[in-house]
Amino acid sequence: MEINKSDNGLKRELTTSQLSMIAMGMAIGTGLFLGSGLAIGTAGPGVLLSYTIGALIVLLLMGCLAEMTVAHPTSGSFGTIADRYLHPMAGFLVRYSYWIAQVLAIGVEISAISIYMKYWFPEVPGVIWIIVFAAILIYVNATSVNAFATFEYWFSTIKVSAIVGFILLGAYVLFGTSGHEKVGASNLVDHGGFLPFGLKGMWIAVFISLFSFLGTELIAVTAGEAKEPDVAVPKALKATVFRLSAFYVLTLTIMLMIVPWQSAGVEESPFVKVMEILNIPGASGVMNFIVLTAALSSMNGQLYASSRTMFSLSEEKYAPALFGKVNKKGVPTTALTVSTIGIIIAAVANELLPESSYAFMMEISMFGSLFTWLVIFVSHLFFRRKWEKTGGRKLPVRMIGFPYLTILGGLLLLSLIITSWFTDFRIMLQFGIPWLLFLCIAYVVMRKKDAKRD
């Protein structure tokens, strides 16, 4: 039953704390600091329910993923598992879809970076910042996995500390001072009520909230380079989900109690807007630096995820062999290079759609990740039954409520994906469906060539 690959050339150097911070770094990015403005504008204060439902879906997903990753700790992760327990085509589809999702998500983060830099340098073209920061992060990723992890650890620490500081500052403003008359719980129900756009707006915002949680699954991808995956992976997964859920709901609650929800948008971070409203000297500049750090951190993790996914595809002979080669420090540099195309797409989008490049990149990047999540739920149904039927070793981590909670998570996610077709986010499916058809044709052609060669 073992399907773990050797992960030839990759080094097992990542610790539990590094794994947790890498996942936190991926998830606490523009989805919270900038995308939350889009979610608030869609649901109003009801966005708190949206993020709670999103957190539930992710919690169920992480339970399934933790169980399977402990059984098969490999850089191929959910792609390898789908290959083994569903069908080789499923493994092919999910890995390439996850790869393109991460590649495009790199474009999302770099688009956000160009927005943040306008705070200080409004006259400098965004494409300049895209090139500068892309070069820095590509260098970090090409150095070694330890350099990447160290960079990500400290950047994530800055973000987490900033969120904790924001929560404490917000709590002080709300409960420890009477200097701000227009803040308080009344902002959650004034201006149209708690659900100004009804249940429909709240449900659509669940879809947006999922973008904030994308990246938590990266822990499974890092399993191939974790020191003790049996212990580190499930521990990091649980800690990450609970921390993220608490951070997101608390920060959004405080933000909405301080800033009327109509002020939210994606022209600048809602966090920066809060600081401007509170009129704390220099605070908005500091917060802008922090959200810039958040975007750099997420982009750093996405470069890692996309390069390791392409490495895994090469190991399975689904991609050219040169993408499976590593340098002396164990980094798949060729796979890293091809995974930077999202930066080029973002640079082009920034020039063609200067006002909406962030939203555009976010929408097209989401399909691959949500498709991956859906396959994870389906894989878990087949994995558990087959594992028990064939008498596999006792797993130290098991998903509770199987199969009901696994099915619940899958159905919630599928319904959200279908919902997107009836909203302004239909571009996700307009991009994703042709992408899947293209991959299916590519898989069939590839198999036919292999059969002829054999």
Tab-separated table of C-alpha atoms in Angstrom:
chain	number	residue	atom	x	y	z
A	1	MET	CA	0.000	0.000	0.000
A	2	GLU	CA	2.997	2.318	0.325
A	3	ILE	CA	3.043	4.973	-2.365
A	4	ASN	CA	5.621	7.308	-0.852
A	5	LYS	CA	8.168	8.394	-3.392
A	6	SER	CA	11.802	8.876	-2.568
A	7	ASP	CA	11.503	12.597	-3.346
A	8	ASN	CA	14.922	12.149	-4.880
A	9	GLY	CA	17.224	15.013	-3.957
A	10	LEU	CA	14.848	16.844	-1.611
A	11	LYS	CA	16.137	17.316	1.927
A	12	ARG	CA	14.054	16.634	5.082
A	13	GLU	CA	14.871	19.806	7.021
A	14	LEU	CA	11.508	21.389	7.954
A	15	THR	CA	10.422	21.393	11.611
A	16	THR	CA	6.875	21.499	13.046
A	17	SER	CA	7.134	25.199	13.897
A	18	GLN	CA	8.412	25.977	10.401
A	19	LEU	CA	5.577	23.976	8.835
A	20	SER	CA	2.993	25.885	10.893
A	21	MET	CA	4.476	29.246	10.021
A	22	ILE	CA	4.749	28.346	6.318
A	23	ALA	CA	1.043	27.495	6.218
A	24	MET	CA	0.161	30.607	8.237
A	25	GLY	CA	2.301	32.642	5.867
A	26	MET	CA	0.474	31.250	2.852
A	27	ALA	CA	-3.000	31.788	4.310
A	28	ILE	CA	-2.454	35.165	6.016
A	29	GLY	CA	-1.870	37.095	2.839
A	30	THR	CA	-3.863	39.374	0.595
A	31	GLY	CA	-6.966	37.252	1.221
A	32	LEU	CA	-7.200	38.753	4.711
A	33	PHE	CA	-5.400	42.064	4.333
A	34	LEU	CA	-6.881	43.113	0.970
A	35	GLY	CA	-9.451	40.517	-0.191
A	36	SER	CA	-11.422	40.906	3.038
A	37	GLY	CA	-12.474	44.311	1.726
A	38	LEU	CA	-14.116	42.613	-1.258
A	39	ALA	CA	-15.881	40.119	1.035
A	40	ILE	CA	-17.149	42.893	3.352
A	41	GLY	CA	-18.466	44.832	0.364
A	42	THR	CA	-20.363	41.716	-0.752
A	43	ALA	CA	-21.943	40.666	2.569
A	44	GLY	CA	-21.649	43.630	4.923
A	45	PRO	CA	-21.255	42.627	8.607
A	46	GLY	CA	-22.699	39.215	7.627
A	47	VAL	CA	-19.177	38.472	6.375
A	48	LEU	CA	-18.505	37.169	9.900
A	49	LEU	CA	-20.878	34.272	9.177
A	50	SER	CA	-19.225	33.833	5.782
A	51	TYR	CA	-15.776	33.411	7.295
A	52	THR	CA	-17.137	31.070	9.972
A	53	ILE	CA	-18.629	28.767	7.311
A	54	GLY	CA	-15.409	28.991	5.307
A	55	ALA	CA	-13.412	28.034	8.408
A	56	LEU	CA	-15.685	25.009	8.943
A	57	ILE	CA	-15.033	23.761	5.408
A	58	VAL	CA	-11.279	24.178	5.886
A	59	LEU	CA	-11.396	22.420	9.265
A	60	LEU	CA	-13.091	19.391	7.669
A	61	LEU	CA	-10.617	19.500	4.778
A	62	MET	CA	-7.615	19.557	7.113
A	63	GLY	CA	-8.982	16.579	9.044
A	64	CYS	CA	-9.131	14.529	5.844
A	65	LEU	CA	-5.769	15.771	4.647
A	66	ALA	CA	-3.983	15.129	7.950
A	67	GLU	CA	-5.073	11.491	7.983
A	68	MET	CA	-3.966	10.842	4.395
A	69	THR	CA	-0.710	12.785	4.646
A	70	VAL	CA	0.418	10.845	7.716
A	71	ALA	CA	-0.144	7.656	5.710
A	72	HIS	CA	1.710	9.002	2.674
A	73	PRO	CA	4.162	11.833	3.538
A	74	THR	CA	5.446	12.747	0.083
A	75	SER	CA	5.913	15.946	-1.907
A	76	GLY	CA	3.273	14.614	-4.316
A	77	SER	CA	0.790	14.723	-1.439
A	78	PHE	CA	-2.868	14.835	-2.498
A	79	GLY	CA	-1.866	14.332	-6.155
A	80	THR	CA	-0.134	11.056	-5.358
A	81	ILE	CA	-3.048	9.973	-3.150
A	82	ALA	CA	-5.637	10.766	-5.867
A	83	ASP	CA	-3.487	8.829	-8.326
A	84	ARG	CA	-3.451	5.767	-6.067
A	85	TYR	CA	-6.975	5.754	-4.626
A	86	LEU	CA	-9.064	7.311	-7.427
A	87	HIS	CA	-7.404	7.050	-10.839
A	88	PRO	CA	-4.074	8.086	-12.425
A	89	MET	CA	-5.979	10.719	-14.424
A	90	ALA	CA	-7.304	12.203	-11.161
A	91	GLY	CA	-3.741	12.524	-9.863
A	92	PHE	CA	-2.694	14.153	-13.134
A	93	LEU	CA	-5.605	16.620	-13.105
A	94	VAL	CA	-5.273	17.626	-9.464
A	95	ARG	CA	-1.526	18.184	-9.571
A	96	TYR	CA	-1.574	20.305	-12.714
A	97	SER	CA	-4.630	22.209	-11.441
A	98	TYR	CA	-2.920	22.871	-8.120
A	99	TRP	CA	0.224	23.923	-9.943
A	100	ILE	CA	-1.616	26.450	-12.144
A	101	ALA	CA	-3.517	27.691	-9.084
A	102	GLN	CA	-0.285	28.449	-7.243
A	103	VAL	CA	1.295	29.969	-10.332
A	104	LEU	CA	-1.675	32.310	-10.783
A	105	ALA	CA	-1.842	33.013	-7.036
A	106	ILE	CA	1.727	34.293	-7.305
A	107	GLY	CA	0.260	36.800	-9.733
A	108	VAL	CA	-2.433	37.733	-7.198
A	109	GLU	CA	0.140	38.517	-4.516
A	110	ILE	CA	2.442	40.428	-6.829
A	111	SER	CA	-0.568	42.478	-8.058
A	112	ALA	CA	-1.371	43.320	-4.439
A	113	ILE	CA	2.261	44.305	-3.833
A	114	SER	CA	2.070	46.847	-6.661
A	115	ILE	CA	-1.087	48.290	-5.005
A	116	TYR	CA	0.608	48.544	-1.597
A	117	MET	CA	3.676	50.284	-3.003
A	118	LYS	CA	1.478	53.032	-4.452
A	119	TYR	CA	0.904	54.148	-0.863
A	120	TRP	CA	4.482	55.456	-0.784
A	121	PHE	CA	5.272	55.829	-4.493
A	122	PRO	CA	2.033	56.693	-6.344
A	123	GLU	CA	3.865	57.819	-9.479
A	124	VAL	CA	5.997	54.682	-9.983
A	125	PRO	CA	4.453	52.148	-12.430
A	126	GLY	CA	3.309	48.953	-10.662
A	127	VAL	CA	5.261	46.769	-13.111
A	128	ILE	CA	8.539	48.092	-11.635
A	129	TRP	CA	7.658	46.715	-8.188
A	130	ILE	CA	6.536	43.431	-9.731
A	131	ILE	CA	9.977	42.956	-11.305
A	132	VAL	CA	11.964	44.027	-8.206
A	133	PHE	CA	10.170	41.886	-5.634
A	134	ALA	CA	9.847	38.916	-7.977
A	135	ALA	CA	13.632	38.863	-8.433
A	136	ILE	CA	14.219	38.907	-4.665
A	137	LEU	CA	11.838	36.036	-3.899
A	138	ILE	CA	13.008	33.871	-6.782
A	139	TYR	CA	16.533	34.210	-5.390
A	140	VAL	CA	15.375	33.224	-1.877
A	141	ASN	CA	13.586	30.131	-3.206
A	142	ALA	CA	16.545	29.101	-5.346
A	143	THR	CA	19.012	29.198	-2.425
A	144	SER	CA	17.831	26.271	-0.245
A	145	VAL	CA	14.713	24.940	1.446
A	146	ASN	CA	16.127	26.093	4.781
A	147	ALA	CA	16.621	29.637	3.500
A	148	PHE	CA	13.052	29.628	2.218
A	149	ALA	CA	11.728	28.295	5.550
A	150	THR	CA	13.721	30.809	7.619
A	151	PHE	CA	12.528	33.699	5.462
A	152	GLU	CA	8.931	32.453	5.692
A	153	TYR	CA	9.150	31.854	9.441
A	154	TRP	CA	10.164	35.416	10.240
A	155	PHE	CA	7.817	37.024	7.745
A	156	SER	CA	4.956	34.972	9.183
A	157	THR	CA	6.014	35.977	12.689
A	158	ILE	CA	5.757	39.640	11.679
A	159	LYS	CA	2.257	39.053	10.278
A	160	VAL	CA	0.990	37.109	13.281
A	161	SER	CA	2.441	39.712	15.669
A	162	ALA	CA	0.810	42.484	13.648
A	163	ILE	CA	-2.597	40.780	13.800
A	164	VAL	CA	-2.292	40.263	17.548
A	165	GLY	CA	-1.290	43.929	17.890
A	166	PHE	CA	-4.232	44.975	15.723
A	167	ILE	CA	-6.630	42.947	17.891
A	168	LEU	CA	-5.233	44.489	21.098
A	169	LEU	CA	-5.304	48.020	19.668
A	170	GLY	CA	-8.839	47.524	18.365
A	171	ALA	CA	-10.000	46.149	21.715
A	172	TYR	CA	-8.494	49.175	23.471
A	173	VAL	CA	-10.235	51.580	21.093
A	174	LEU	CA	-13.556	49.766	21.505
A	175	PHE	CA	-13.540	49.104	25.234
A	176	GLY	CA	-10.742	51.098	26.834
A	177	THR	CA	-11.396	54.600	25.625
A	178	SER	CA	-14.323	56.874	24.849
A	179	GLY	CA	-12.422	59.056	22.424
A	180	HIS	CA	-14.070	57.609	19.332
A	181	GLU	CA	-17.841	58.081	19.348
A	182	LYS	CA	-18.564	56.408	15.996
A	183	VAL	CA	-17.121	53.001	16.868
A	184	GLY	CA	-18.791	50.076	18.559
A	185	ALA	CA	-21.147	47.149	18.077
A	186	SER	CA	-23.748	49.453	16.532
A	187	ASN	CA	-21.668	49.453	13.335
A	188	LEU	CA	-22.557	45.758	12.946
A	189	VAL	CA	-26.278	46.457	12.662
A	190	ASP	CA	-26.501	50.061	11.469
A	191	HIS	CA	-26.136	50.991	7.792
A	192	GLY	CA	-28.593	48.390	6.472
A	193	GLY	CA	-28.511	45.779	9.216
A	194	PHE	CA	-26.306	42.752	9.862
A	195	LEU	CA	-27.226	41.189	6.498
A	196	PRO	CA	-27.676	44.200	4.171
A	197	PHE	CA	-27.488	41.925	1.107
A	198	GLY	CA	-29.438	39.070	2.660
A	199	LEU	CA	-28.398	35.438	2.841
A	200	LYS	CA	-27.369	35.556	-0.813
A	201	GLY	CA	-24.649	38.125	-0.144
A	202	MET	CA	-23.478	36.192	2.895
A	203	TRP	CA	-23.259	32.946	0.879
A	204	ILE	CA	-21.353	34.573	-1.990
A	205	ALA	CA	-18.895	35.997	0.544
A	206	VAL	CA	-18.223	32.439	1.784
A	207	PHE	CA	-16.759	31.830	-1.659
A	208	ILE	CA	-14.532	34.908	-1.297
A	209	SER	CA	-13.541	33.873	2.238
A	210	LEU	CA	-12.171	30.572	0.933
A	211	PHE	CA	-9.493	32.531	-0.920
A	212	SER	CA	-8.259	33.706	2.473
A	213	PHE	CA	-7.780	30.097	3.583
A	214	LEU	CA	-6.068	28.877	0.418
A	215	GLY	CA	-2.549	27.776	1.253
A	216	THR	CA	-3.257	25.809	4.432
A	217	GLU	CA	-2.986	22.637	2.337
A	218	LEU	CA	0.667	23.532	1.645
A	219	ILE	CA	1.619	21.628	4.815
A	220	ALA	CA	0.784	18.415	2.964
A	221	VAL	CA	3.058	19.436	0.081
A	222	THR	CA	5.930	20.104	2.507
A	223	ALA	CA	5.603	16.590	3.987
A	224	GLY	CA	8.283	15.369	1.583
A	225	GLU	CA	10.753	17.742	3.274
A	226	ALA	CA	9.540	17.480	6.884
A	227	LYS	CA	11.802	15.939	9.534
A	228	GLU	CA	9.130	13.844	11.256
A	229	PRO	CA	6.021	13.987	9.033
A	230	ASP	CA	3.987	11.584	11.207
A	231	VAL	CA	4.182	14.057	14.100
A	232	ALA	CA	4.822	17.400	12.424
A	233	VAL	CA	2.146	17.392	9.715
A	234	PRO	CA	-1.037	16.710	11.759
A	235	LYS	CA	0.192	18.975	14.554
A	236	ALA	CA	0.858	21.830	12.165
A	237	LEU	CA	-2.456	21.346	10.344
A	238	LYS	CA	-4.559	21.518	13.511
A	239	ALA	CA	-2.697	24.507	14.929
A	240	THR	CA	-2.924	26.402	11.648
A	241	VAL	CA	-6.681	25.980	11.164
A	242	PHE	CA	-7.593	27.041	14.702
A	243	ARG	CA	-5.230	30.017	14.674
A	244	LEU	CA	-6.465	31.201	11.296
A	245	SER	CA	-10.130	30.883	12.269
A	246	ALA	CA	-9.598	32.884	15.461
A	247	PHE	CA	-7.491	35.545	13.726
A	248	TYR	CA	-9.886	36.036	10.831
A	249	VAL	CA	-13.113	36.248	12.821
A	250	LEU	CA	-11.605	38.443	15.568
A	251	THR	CA	-9.861	40.868	13.226
A	252	LEU	CA	-12.895	41.237	10.961
A	253	THR	CA	-15.201	41.784	13.946
A	254	ILE	CA	-12.976	44.530	15.313
A	255	MET	CA	-12.537	46.073	11.870
A	256	LEU	CA	-16.305	46.192	11.267
A	257	MET	CA	-16.943	47.720	14.689
A	258	ILE	CA	-14.459	50.505	13.964
A	259	VAL	CA	-15.037	51.131	10.234
A	260	PRO	CA	-18.526	51.230	8.641
A	261	TRP	CA	-18.647	48.337	6.202
A	262	GLN	CA	-19.419	50.596	3.224
A	263	SER	CA	-15.852	51.935	3.444
A	264	ALA	CA	-14.373	48.553	2.501
A	265	GLY	CA	-12.856	47.973	-0.927
A	266	VAL	CA	-9.728	46.779	-2.700
A	267	GLU	CA	-8.225	50.182	-3.507
A	268	GLU	CA	-6.252	49.870	-0.268
A	269	SER	CA	-6.188	47.451	2.646
A	270	PRO	CA	-9.100	47.797	5.126
A	271	PHE	CA	-6.435	47.489	7.847
A	272	VAL	CA	-4.716	50.620	6.575
A	273	LYS	CA	-8.099	52.346	6.422
A	274	VAL	CA	-8.710	51.543	10.096
A	275	MET	CA	-5.410	53.175	11.034
A	276	GLU	CA	-6.247	56.254	8.970
A	277	ILE	CA	-9.629	56.594	10.698
A	278	LEU	CA	-8.056	56.228	14.155
A	279	ASN	CA	-5.577	58.933	13.138
A	280	ILE	CA	-2.610	57.335	14.910
A	281	PRO	CA	0.567	59.107	13.685
A	282	GLY	CA	2.565	56.876	11.329
A	283	ALA	CA	0.385	53.837	12.042
A	284	SER	CA	-1.101	53.581	8.554
A	285	GLY	CA	2.402	53.508	7.036
A	286	VAL	CA	3.489	50.781	9.461
A	287	MET	CA	0.353	48.755	8.659
A	288	ASN	CA	0.973	49.165	4.936
A	289	PHE	CA	4.475	47.757	5.477
A	290	ILE	CA	2.957	44.793	7.332
A	291	VAL	CA	0.423	43.999	4.611
A	292	LEU	CA	3.250	44.294	2.085
A	293	THR	CA	5.180	41.758	4.160
A	294	ALA	CA	2.106	39.518	4.154
A	295	ALA	CA	1.908	39.542	0.366
A	296	LEU	CA	5.644	38.831	0.027
A	297	SER	CA	5.317	35.947	2.481
A	298	SER	CA	2.380	34.396	0.601
A	299	MET	CA	4.134	34.786	-2.717
A	300	ASN	CA	7.218	33.149	-1.258
A	301	GLY	CA	5.156	30.131	-0.183
A	302	GLN	CA	3.392	29.900	-3.523
A	303	LEU	CA	6.696	29.814	-5.383
A	304	TYR	CA	7.681	26.929	-3.115
A	305	ALA	CA	4.371	25.067	-3.596
A	306	SER	CA	4.306	25.428	-7.370
A	307	SER	CA	7.931	24.326	-7.798
A	308	ARG	CA	7.440	21.218	-5.604
A	309	THR	CA	4.223	20.312	-7.420
A	310	MET	CA	5.999	20.503	-10.771
A	311	PHE	CA	8.853	18.458	-9.278
A	312	SER	CA	6.306	15.821	-8.257
A	313	LEU	CA	4.802	15.780	-11.766
A	314	SER	CA	8.248	15.139	-13.187
A	315	GLU	CA	8.847	12.329	-10.680
A	316	GLU	CA	5.626	10.676	-11.914
A	317	LYS	CA	6.733	11.199	-15.549
A	318	TYR	CA	3.834	13.606	-16.149
A	319	ALA	CA	6.274	16.423	-16.935
A	320	PRO	CA	9.719	16.576	-18.597
A	321	ALA	CA	12.547	14.971	-16.590
A	322	LEU	CA	14.487	18.234	-16.356
A	323	PHE	CA	11.810	19.587	-13.960
A	324	GLY	CA	12.754	16.803	-11.538
A	325	LYS	CA	16.395	17.860	-11.292
A	326	VAL	CA	17.657	19.634	-8.188
A	327	ASN	CA	20.719	21.776	-7.534
A	328	LYS	CA	23.405	21.030	-4.963
A	329	LYS	CA	21.241	22.451	-2.179
A	330	GLY	CA	18.246	20.271	-3.031
A	331	VAL	CA	16.150	22.915	-4.822
A	332	PRO	CA	14.343	22.008	-8.106
A	333	THR	CA	15.485	25.183	-9.855
A	334	THR	CA	14.082	24.358	-13.313
A	335	ALA	CA	10.656	23.633	-11.813
A	336	LEU	CA	10.982	26.921	-9.912
A	337	THR	CA	11.788	28.819	-13.096
A	338	VAL	CA	8.761	27.544	-15.046
A	339	SER	CA	6.539	28.325	-12.058
A	340	THR	CA	7.299	32.050	-12.329
A	341	ILE	CA	5.039	32.535	-15.366
A	342	GLY	CA	2.327	33.842	-13.008
A	343	ILE	CA	4.539	36.891	-12.460
A	344	ILE	CA	4.532	37.575	-16.214
A	345	ILE	CA	0.732	37.151	-16.374
A	346	ALA	CA	0.344	39.555	-13.437
A	347	ALA	CA	2.630	42.119	-15.079
A	348	VAL	CA	0.549	41.982	-18.274
A	349	ALA	CA	-2.746	42.140	-16.319
A	350	ASN	CA	-1.429	45.098	-14.331
A	351	GLU	CA	-0.808	46.986	-17.564
A	352	LEU	CA	-4.078	45.981	-19.295
A	353	LEU	CA	-6.367	46.101	-16.220
A	354	PRO	CA	-4.725	48.590	-13.833
A	355	GLU	CA	-7.921	49.084	-11.790
A	356	SER	CA	-9.051	45.440	-11.563
A	357	SER	CA	-5.946	43.276	-12.002
A	358	TYR	CA	-6.099	42.041	-8.384
A	359	ALA	CA	-9.729	40.837	-8.599
A	360	PHE	CA	-9.119	39.290	-12.031
A	361	MET	CA	-6.046	37.344	-10.893
A	362	MET	CA	-7.823	36.203	-7.716
A	363	GLU	CA	-10.816	34.825	-9.616
A	364	ILE	CA	-8.876	32.790	-12.185
A	365	SER	CA	-6.447	31.463	-9.562
A	366	MET	CA	-9.178	30.029	-7.325
A	367	PHE	CA	-10.395	27.227	-9.597
A	368	GLY	CA	-7.308	25.048	-9.303
A	369	SER	CA	-7.218	25.258	-5.510
A	370	LEU	CA	-10.941	24.630	-5.004
A	371	PHE	CA	-10.851	21.724	-7.480
A	372	THR	CA	-7.909	20.335	-5.493
A	373	TRP	CA	-9.859	20.668	-2.241
A	374	LEU	CA	-12.856	18.865	-3.778
A	375	VAL	CA	-10.646	15.998	-4.950
A	376	ILE	CA	-9.144	15.769	-1.447
A	377	PHE	CA	-12.626	15.184	0.033
A	378	VAL	CA	-13.443	12.551	-2.620
A	379	SER	CA	-10.020	10.886	-2.211
A	380	HIS	CA	-10.556	10.586	1.526
A	381	LEU	CA	-13.781	8.605	1.041
A	382	PHE	CA	-11.938	6.031	-1.071
A	383	PHE	CA	-8.726	6.160	0.962
A	384	ARG	CA	-10.271	5.289	4.331
A	385	ARG	CA	-12.349	2.401	2.982
A	386	LYS	CA	-9.478	0.917	1.037
A	387	TRP	CA	-6.994	1.397	3.884
A	388	GLU	CA	-9.211	-0.468	6.350
A	389	LYS	CA	-10.163	-3.137	3.823
A	390	THR	CA	-6.540	-4.000	3.041
A	391	GLY	CA	-5.477	-3.988	6.690
A	392	GLY	CA	-3.158	-0.988	6.654
A	393	ARG	CA	-1.267	0.061	9.785
A	394	LYS	CA	-3.193	1.923	12.459
A	395	LEU	CA	-3.144	5.634	11.683
A	396	PRO	CA	-2.186	8.033	14.492
A	397	VAL	CA	-4.566	10.638	13.032
A	398	ARG	CA	-8.127	9.854	11.996
A	399	MET	CA	-10.880	12.081	10.647
A	400	ILE	CA	-13.818	12.115	13.053
A	401	GLY	CA	-17.393	11.581	11.821
A	402	PHE	CA	-16.348	9.582	8.769
A	403	PRO	CA	-17.937	9.424	6.207
A	404	TYR	CA	-20.601	12.021	7.091
A	405	LEU	CA	-18.320	14.988	7.791
A	406	THR	CA	-16.195	14.200	4.737
A	407	ILE	CA	-19.340	14.203	2.577
A	408	LEU	CA	-20.592	17.408	4.254
A	409	GLY	CA	-17.340	19.222	3.481
A	410	GLY	CA	-17.396	18.040	-0.132
A	411	LEU	CA	-21.029	19.059	-0.684
A	412	LEU	CA	-20.541	22.522	0.854
A	413	LEU	CA	-17.513	23.115	-1.349
A	414	LEU	CA	-19.211	21.809	-4.504
A	415	SER	CA	-22.269	23.999	-3.910
A	416	LEU	CA	-20.014	27.071	-3.555
A	417	ILE	CA	-18.204	26.261	-6.792
A	418	ILE	CA	-21.553	25.919	-8.608
A	419	THR	CA	-22.801	29.158	-7.001
A	420	SER	CA	-19.899	31.082	-8.512
A	421	TRP	CA	-21.428	30.630	-11.994
A	422	PHE	CA	-24.381	32.826	-10.984
A	423	THR	CA	-22.221	35.639	-9.622
A	424	ASP	CA	-19.562	38.049	-10.843
A	425	PHE	CA	-17.042	35.280	-10.117
A	426	ARG	CA	-18.168	33.067	-13.015
A	427	ILE	CA	-14.861	33.789	-14.735
A	428	MET	CA	-13.406	31.154	-12.397
A	429	LEU	CA	-15.450	28.420	-14.108
A	430	GLN	CA	-15.069	30.028	-17.515
A	431	PHE	CA	-11.345	29.553	-17.042
A	432	GLY	CA	-11.455	26.296	-15.062
A	433	ILE	CA	-13.748	24.120	-17.203
A	434	PRO	CA	-11.717	24.594	-20.432
A	435	TRP	CA	-8.568	24.049	-18.351
A	436	LEU	CA	-9.823	20.653	-17.163
A	437	LEU	CA	-10.867	19.684	-20.701
A	438	PHE	CA	-7.398	20.622	-21.954
A	439	LEU	CA	-5.759	18.502	-19.224
A	440	CYS	CA	-8.007	15.518	-19.999
A	441	ILE	CA	-7.017	15.661	-23.681
A	442	ALA	CA	-3.344	16.066	-22.738
A	443	TYR	CA	-3.550	13.027	-20.431
A	444	VAL	CA	-5.140	10.816	-23.118
A	445	VAL	CA	-2.575	11.886	-25.731
A	446	MET	CA	0.271	11.287	-23.277
A	447	ARG	CA	-0.997	7.806	-22.405
A	448	LYS	CA	-1.335	6.876	-26.066
A	449	LYS	CA	2.256	7.953	-26.723
A	450	ASP	CA	3.437	5.904	-23.733
A	451	ALA	CA	1.525	2.855	-24.988
A	452	LYS	CA	3.095	3.137	-28.439
A	453	ARG	CA	6.552	3.550	-26.928
A	454	ASP	CA	6.040	0.469	-24.739
